[in-house]
mmCIF file of C-alpha atoms in Angstrom:
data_model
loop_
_atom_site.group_PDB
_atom_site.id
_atom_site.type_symbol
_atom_site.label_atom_id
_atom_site.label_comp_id
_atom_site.label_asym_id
_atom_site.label_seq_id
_atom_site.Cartn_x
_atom_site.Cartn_y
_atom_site.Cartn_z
ATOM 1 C CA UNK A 1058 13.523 -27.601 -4.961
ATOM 2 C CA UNK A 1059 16.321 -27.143 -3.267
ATOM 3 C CA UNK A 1060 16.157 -24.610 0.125
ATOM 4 C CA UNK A 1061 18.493 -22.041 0.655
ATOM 5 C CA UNK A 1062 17.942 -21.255 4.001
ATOM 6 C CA UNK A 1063 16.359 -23.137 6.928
ATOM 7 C CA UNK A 1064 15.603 -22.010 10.388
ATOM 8 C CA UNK A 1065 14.133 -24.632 13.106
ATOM 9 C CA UNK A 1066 12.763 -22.746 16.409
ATOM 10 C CA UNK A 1067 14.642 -19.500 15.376
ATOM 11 C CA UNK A 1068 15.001 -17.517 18.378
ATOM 12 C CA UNK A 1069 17.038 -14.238 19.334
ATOM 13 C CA UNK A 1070 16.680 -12.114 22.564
ATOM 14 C CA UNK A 1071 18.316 -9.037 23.338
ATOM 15 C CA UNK A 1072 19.748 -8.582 26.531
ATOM 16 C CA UNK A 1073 16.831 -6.523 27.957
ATOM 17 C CA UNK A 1074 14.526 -10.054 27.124
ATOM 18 C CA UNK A 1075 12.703 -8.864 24.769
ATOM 19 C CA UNK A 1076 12.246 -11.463 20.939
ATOM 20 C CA UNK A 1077 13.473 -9.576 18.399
ATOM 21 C CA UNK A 1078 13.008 -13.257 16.212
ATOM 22 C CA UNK A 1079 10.877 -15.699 18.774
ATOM 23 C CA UNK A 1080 10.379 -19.374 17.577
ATOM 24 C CA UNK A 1081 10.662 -18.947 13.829
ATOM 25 C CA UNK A 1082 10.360 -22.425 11.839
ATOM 26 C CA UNK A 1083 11.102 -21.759 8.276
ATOM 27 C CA UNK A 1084 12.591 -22.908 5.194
ATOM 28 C CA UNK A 1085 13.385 -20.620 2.231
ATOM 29 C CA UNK A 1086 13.236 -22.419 -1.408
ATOM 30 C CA UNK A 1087 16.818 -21.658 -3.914
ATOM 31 C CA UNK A 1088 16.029 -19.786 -7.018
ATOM 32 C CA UNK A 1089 13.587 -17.238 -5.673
ATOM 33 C CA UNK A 1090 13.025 -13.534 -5.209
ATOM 34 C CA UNK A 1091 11.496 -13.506 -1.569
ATOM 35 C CA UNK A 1092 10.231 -10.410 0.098
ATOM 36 C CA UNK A 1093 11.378 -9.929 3.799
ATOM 37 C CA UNK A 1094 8.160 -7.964 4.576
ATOM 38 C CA UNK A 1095 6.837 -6.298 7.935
ATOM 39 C CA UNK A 1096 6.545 -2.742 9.792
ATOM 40 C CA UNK A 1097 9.395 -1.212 11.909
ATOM 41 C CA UNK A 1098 10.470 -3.551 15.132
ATOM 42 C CA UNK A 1099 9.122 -6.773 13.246
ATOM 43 C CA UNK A 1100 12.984 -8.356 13.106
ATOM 44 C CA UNK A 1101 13.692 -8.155 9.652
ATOM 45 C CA UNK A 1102 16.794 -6.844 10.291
ATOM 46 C CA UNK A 1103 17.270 -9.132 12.976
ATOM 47 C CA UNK A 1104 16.852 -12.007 11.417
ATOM 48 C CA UNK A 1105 19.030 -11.316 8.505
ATOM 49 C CA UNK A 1106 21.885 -10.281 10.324
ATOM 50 C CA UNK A 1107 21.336 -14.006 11.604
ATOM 51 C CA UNK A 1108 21.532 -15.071 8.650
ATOM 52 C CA UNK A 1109 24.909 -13.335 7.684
ATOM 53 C CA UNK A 1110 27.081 -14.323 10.864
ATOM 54 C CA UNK A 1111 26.508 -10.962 12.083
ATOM 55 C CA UNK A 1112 24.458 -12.084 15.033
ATOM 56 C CA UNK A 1113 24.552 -15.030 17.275
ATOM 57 C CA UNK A 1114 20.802 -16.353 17.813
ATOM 58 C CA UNK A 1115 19.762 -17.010 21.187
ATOM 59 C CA UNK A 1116 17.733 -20.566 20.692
ATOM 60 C CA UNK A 1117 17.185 -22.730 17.407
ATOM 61 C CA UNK A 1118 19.069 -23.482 14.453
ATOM 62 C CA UNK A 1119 20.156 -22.095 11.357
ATOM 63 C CA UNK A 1120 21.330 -23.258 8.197
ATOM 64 C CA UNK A 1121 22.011 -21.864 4.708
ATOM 65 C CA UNK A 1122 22.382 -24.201 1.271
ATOM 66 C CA UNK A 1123 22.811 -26.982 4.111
ATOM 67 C CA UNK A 1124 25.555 -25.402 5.905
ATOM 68 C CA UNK A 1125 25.536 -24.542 9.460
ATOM 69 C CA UNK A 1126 26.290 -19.972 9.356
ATOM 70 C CA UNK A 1127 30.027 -19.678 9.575
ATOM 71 C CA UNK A 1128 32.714 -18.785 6.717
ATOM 72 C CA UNK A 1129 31.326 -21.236 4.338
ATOM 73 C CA UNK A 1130 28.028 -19.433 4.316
ATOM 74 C CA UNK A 1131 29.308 -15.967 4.227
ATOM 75 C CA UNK A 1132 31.424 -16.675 1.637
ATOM 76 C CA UNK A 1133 28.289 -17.410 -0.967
ATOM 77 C CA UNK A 1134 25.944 -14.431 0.527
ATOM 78 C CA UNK A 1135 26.076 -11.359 -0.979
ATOM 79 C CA UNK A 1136 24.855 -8.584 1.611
ATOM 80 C CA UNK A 1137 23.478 -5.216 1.241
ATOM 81 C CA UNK A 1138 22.934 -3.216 5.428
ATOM 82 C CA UNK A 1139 20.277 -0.966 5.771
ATOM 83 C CA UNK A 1140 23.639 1.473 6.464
ATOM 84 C CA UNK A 1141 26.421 2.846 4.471
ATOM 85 C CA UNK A 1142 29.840 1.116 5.309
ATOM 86 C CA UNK A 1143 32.498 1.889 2.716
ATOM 87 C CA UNK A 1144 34.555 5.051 3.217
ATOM 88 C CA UNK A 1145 33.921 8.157 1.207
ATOM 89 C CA UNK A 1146 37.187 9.216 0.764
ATOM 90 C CA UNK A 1147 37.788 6.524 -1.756
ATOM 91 C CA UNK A 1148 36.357 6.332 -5.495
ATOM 92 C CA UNK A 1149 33.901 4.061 -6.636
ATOM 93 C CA UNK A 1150 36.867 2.858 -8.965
ATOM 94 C CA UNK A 1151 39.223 2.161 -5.953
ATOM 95 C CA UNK A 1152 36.252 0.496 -4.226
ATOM 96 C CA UNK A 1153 35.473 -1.966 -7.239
ATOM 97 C CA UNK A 1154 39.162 -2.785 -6.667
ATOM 98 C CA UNK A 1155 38.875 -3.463 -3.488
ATOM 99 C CA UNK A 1156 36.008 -6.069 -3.467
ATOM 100 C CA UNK A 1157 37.774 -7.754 -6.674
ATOM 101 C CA UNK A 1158 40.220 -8.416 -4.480
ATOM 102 C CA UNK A 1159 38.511 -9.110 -1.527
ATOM 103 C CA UNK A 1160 35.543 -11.536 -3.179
ATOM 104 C CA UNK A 1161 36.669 -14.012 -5.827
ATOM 105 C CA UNK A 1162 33.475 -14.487 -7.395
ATOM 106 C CA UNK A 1163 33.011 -10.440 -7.791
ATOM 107 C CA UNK A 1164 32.242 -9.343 -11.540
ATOM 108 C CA UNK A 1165 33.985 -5.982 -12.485
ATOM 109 C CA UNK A 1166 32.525 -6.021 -15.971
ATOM 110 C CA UNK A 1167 29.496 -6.100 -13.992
ATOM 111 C CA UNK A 1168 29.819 -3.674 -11.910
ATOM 112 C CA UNK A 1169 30.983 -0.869 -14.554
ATOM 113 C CA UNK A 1170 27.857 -1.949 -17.143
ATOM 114 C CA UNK A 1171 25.479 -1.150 -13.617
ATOM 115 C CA UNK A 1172 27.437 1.868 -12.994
ATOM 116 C CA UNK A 1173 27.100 2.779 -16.551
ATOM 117 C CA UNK A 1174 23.169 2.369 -16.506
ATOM 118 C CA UNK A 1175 22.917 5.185 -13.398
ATOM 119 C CA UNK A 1176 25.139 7.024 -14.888
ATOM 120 C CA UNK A 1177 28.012 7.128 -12.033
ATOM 121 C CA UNK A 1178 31.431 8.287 -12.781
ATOM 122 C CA UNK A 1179 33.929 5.801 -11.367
ATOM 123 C CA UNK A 1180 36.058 8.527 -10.872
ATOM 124 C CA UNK A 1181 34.284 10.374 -8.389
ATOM 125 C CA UNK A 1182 34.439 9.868 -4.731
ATOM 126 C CA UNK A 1183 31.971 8.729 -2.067
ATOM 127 C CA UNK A 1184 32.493 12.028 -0.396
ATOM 128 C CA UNK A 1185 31.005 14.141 -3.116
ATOM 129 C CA UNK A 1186 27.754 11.923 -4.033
ATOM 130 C CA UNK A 1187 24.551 12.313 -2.480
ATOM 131 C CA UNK A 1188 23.090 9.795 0.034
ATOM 132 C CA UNK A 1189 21.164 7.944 -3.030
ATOM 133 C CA UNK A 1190 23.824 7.935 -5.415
ATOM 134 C CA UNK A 1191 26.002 6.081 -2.150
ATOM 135 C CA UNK A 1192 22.920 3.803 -2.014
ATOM 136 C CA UNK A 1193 23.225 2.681 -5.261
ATOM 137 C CA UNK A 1194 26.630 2.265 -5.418
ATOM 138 C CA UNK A 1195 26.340 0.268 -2.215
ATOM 139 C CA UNK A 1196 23.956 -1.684 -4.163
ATOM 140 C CA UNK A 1197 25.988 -2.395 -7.154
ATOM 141 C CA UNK A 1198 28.913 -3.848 -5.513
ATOM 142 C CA UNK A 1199 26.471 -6.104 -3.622
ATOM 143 C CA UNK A 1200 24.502 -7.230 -7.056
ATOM 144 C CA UNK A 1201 28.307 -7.229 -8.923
ATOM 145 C CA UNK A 1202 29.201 -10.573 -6.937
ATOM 146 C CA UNK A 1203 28.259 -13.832 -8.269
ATOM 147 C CA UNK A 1204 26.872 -15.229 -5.249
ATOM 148 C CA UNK A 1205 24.291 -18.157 -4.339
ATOM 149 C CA UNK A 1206 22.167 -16.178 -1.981
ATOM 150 C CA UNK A 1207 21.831 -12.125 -2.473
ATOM 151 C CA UNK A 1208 20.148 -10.253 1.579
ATOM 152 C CA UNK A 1209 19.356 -6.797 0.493
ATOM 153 C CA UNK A 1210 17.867 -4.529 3.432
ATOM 154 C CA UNK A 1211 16.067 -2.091 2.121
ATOM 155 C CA UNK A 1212 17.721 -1.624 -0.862
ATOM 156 C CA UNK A 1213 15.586 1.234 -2.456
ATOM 157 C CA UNK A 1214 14.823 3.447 0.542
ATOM 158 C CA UNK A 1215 16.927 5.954 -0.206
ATOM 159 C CA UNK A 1216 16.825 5.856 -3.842
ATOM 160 C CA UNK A 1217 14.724 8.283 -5.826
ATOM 161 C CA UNK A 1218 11.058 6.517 -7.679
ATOM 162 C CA UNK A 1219 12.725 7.849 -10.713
ATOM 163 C CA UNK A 1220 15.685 5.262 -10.243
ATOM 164 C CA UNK A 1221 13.437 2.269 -8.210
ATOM 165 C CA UNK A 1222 12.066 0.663 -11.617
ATOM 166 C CA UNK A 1223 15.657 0.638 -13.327
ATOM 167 C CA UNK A 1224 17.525 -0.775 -9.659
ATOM 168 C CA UNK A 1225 15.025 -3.499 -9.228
ATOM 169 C CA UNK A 1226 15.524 -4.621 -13.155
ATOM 170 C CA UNK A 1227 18.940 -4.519 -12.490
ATOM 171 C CA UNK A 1228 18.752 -6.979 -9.125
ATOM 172 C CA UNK A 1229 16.438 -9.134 -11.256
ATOM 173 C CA UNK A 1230 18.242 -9.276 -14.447
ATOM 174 C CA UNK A 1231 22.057 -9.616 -12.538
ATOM 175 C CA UNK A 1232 20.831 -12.694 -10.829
ATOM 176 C CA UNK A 1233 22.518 -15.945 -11.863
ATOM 177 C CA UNK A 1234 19.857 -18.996 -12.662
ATOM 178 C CA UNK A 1235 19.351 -20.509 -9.192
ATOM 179 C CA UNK A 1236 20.340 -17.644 -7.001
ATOM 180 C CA UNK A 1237 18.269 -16.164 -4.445
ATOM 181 C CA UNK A 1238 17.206 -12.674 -3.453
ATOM 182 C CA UNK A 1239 16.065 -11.912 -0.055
ATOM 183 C CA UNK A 1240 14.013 -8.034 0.060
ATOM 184 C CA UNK A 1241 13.813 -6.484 2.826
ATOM 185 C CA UNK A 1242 11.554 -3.282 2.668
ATOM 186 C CA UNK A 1243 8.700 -1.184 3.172
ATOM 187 C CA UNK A 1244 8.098 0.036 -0.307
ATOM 188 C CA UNK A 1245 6.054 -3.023 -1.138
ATOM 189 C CA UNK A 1246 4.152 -1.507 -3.958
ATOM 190 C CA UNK A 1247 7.335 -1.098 -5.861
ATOM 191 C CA UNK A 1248 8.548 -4.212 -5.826
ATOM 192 C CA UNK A 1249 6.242 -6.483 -5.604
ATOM 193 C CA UNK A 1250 5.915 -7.003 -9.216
ATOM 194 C CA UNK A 1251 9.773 -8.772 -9.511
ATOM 195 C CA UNK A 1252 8.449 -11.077 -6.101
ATOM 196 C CA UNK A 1253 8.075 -14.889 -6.318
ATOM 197 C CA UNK A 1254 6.941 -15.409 -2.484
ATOM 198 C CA UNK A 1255 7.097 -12.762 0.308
ATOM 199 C CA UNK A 1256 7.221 -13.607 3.830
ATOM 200 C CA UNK A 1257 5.520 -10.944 6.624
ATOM 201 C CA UNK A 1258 7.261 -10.974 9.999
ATOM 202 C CA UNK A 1259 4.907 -9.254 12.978
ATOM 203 C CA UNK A 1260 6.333 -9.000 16.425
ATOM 204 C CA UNK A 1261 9.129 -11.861 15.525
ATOM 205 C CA UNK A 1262 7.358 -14.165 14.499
ATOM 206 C CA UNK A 1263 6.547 -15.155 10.607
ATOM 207 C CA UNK A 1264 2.587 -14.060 9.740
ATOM 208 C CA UNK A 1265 2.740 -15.695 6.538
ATOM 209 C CA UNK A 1266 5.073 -17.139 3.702
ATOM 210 C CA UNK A 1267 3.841 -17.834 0.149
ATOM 211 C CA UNK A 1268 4.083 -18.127 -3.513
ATOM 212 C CA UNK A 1269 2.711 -14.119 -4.241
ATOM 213 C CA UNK A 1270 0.426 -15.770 -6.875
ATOM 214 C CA UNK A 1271 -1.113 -17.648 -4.365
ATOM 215 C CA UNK A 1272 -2.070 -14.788 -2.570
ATOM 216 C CA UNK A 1273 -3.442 -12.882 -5.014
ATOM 217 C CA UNK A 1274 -5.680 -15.580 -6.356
ATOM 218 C CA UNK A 1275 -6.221 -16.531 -2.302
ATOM 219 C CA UNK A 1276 -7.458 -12.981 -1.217
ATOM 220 C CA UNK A 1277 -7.980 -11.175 -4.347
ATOM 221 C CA UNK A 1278 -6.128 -8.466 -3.378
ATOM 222 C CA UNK A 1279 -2.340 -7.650 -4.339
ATOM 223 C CA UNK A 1280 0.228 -8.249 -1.330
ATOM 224 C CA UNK A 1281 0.879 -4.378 -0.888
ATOM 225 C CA UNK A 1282 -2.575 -4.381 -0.349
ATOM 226 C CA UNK A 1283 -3.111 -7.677 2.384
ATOM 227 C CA UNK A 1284 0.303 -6.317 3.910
ATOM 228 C CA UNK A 1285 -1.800 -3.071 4.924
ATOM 229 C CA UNK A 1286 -4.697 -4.966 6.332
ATOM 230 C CA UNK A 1287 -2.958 -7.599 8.417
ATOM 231 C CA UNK A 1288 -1.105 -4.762 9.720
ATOM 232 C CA UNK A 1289 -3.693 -2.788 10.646
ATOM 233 C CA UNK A 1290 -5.871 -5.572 11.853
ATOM 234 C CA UNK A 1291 -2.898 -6.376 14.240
ATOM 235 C CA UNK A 1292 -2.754 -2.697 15.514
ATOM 236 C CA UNK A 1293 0.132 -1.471 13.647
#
């Protein structure tokens, strides 16, 4: 199987010293729906803004589909921040523009069928939505581009449970054959049924990575469930 993202001694330090990633070997399979998994100050976030360009690491290398992170990796991941970027004086319309323009392998068909579903008007403006209803058209713009390798961070925090089930069917069922989906999130209860593998990051540094099967059948628990007691055995 091909990997779609490969990190050899991974490490990034901020300026105070401190390992937000320290030392991380590890190699990401294509095709997959991976969970990013691990409590606050783990470097999730860290490590995929490493992964996008957005951050320089500080030691080790870094590679996606092959490719050194630069403009030819950036240009085939799709990326959802854990922070609202777009401005909310423009309509979801005019944004959808905007990205069709901006990305070449954006979908608008796509996007208006998924704002459709959550019944968003494409008419309104940022400005007048609620914080979730932002979130979720944040996430549909992200999910609307046909890309290779899809880094959501925590892309169902701020939507309501009502709305969780029918945004993580979307993410799974807007995913081209051989794309990957990188999770990052706390809510692991609610999506762990869509994960192929999850990955658990504690203190920088990569706790586990497996096929989810494999650790059901291996602990005989569900991976909500090991997530709370490695946690808690390592004092978080």
């Amino acid at each position: 199987m091909n990997e779609i993202l490969t990190c050899y001694g991974l490490t990034k330090r901020y300026s105070n010293g401190f390992p937000a990633i320290d030392n991380i070997t590890l190699n990401l399979n294509a095709g997959r729906i991976i969970g990013l998994l691990g409590p606050n100050g783990s470097g999730k976030t860290t490590l995929i803004k490493m992964i996008c360009g957005l951050l320089t690491p500080t030691a080790g290398s870094l590679y996606v589909a092959g490719l050194p992170v630069g403009p030819q990796t950036k240009a085939i991941i799709s990326y959802l921040p854990d922070q609202t970027y777009l401005n909310d004086w423009m309509t979801v319309h005019q944004i959808i523009d905007y990205f069709a323009d901006f990305y070449a392998d954006f979908d608008v068909m796509r996007a208006y069928e998924m704002l459709t579903g959550l019944q968003i008007d494409p008419n309104n403006r940022l400005k007048t939505m609620s914080k979730g209803t932002r979130e979720k058209v944040q996430l549909i713009l992200v999910m609307s581009r046909r890309a290779r390798f899809y880094v959501l961070d925590e892309p169902i925090a701020g939507v309501d449970p009502a709305a969780r089930d029918y945004i993580l069917s979307t993410i799974v069922s807007n995913v081209d054959p051989g794309a990957t989906v990188l999770i990052s999130t706390h809510l692991i209860s609610d999506i762990e049924h869509v994960l192929h593998e999850a990955v658990f990051l504690q203190q920088g540094r990569v706790a586990l990575y497996d096929a989810v099967e494999n650790i059901r059948k291996r602990e005989g628990k569900s991976v909500d469930e090991l997530f709370r007691e490695v946690y808690r055995c390592l004092g978080n």
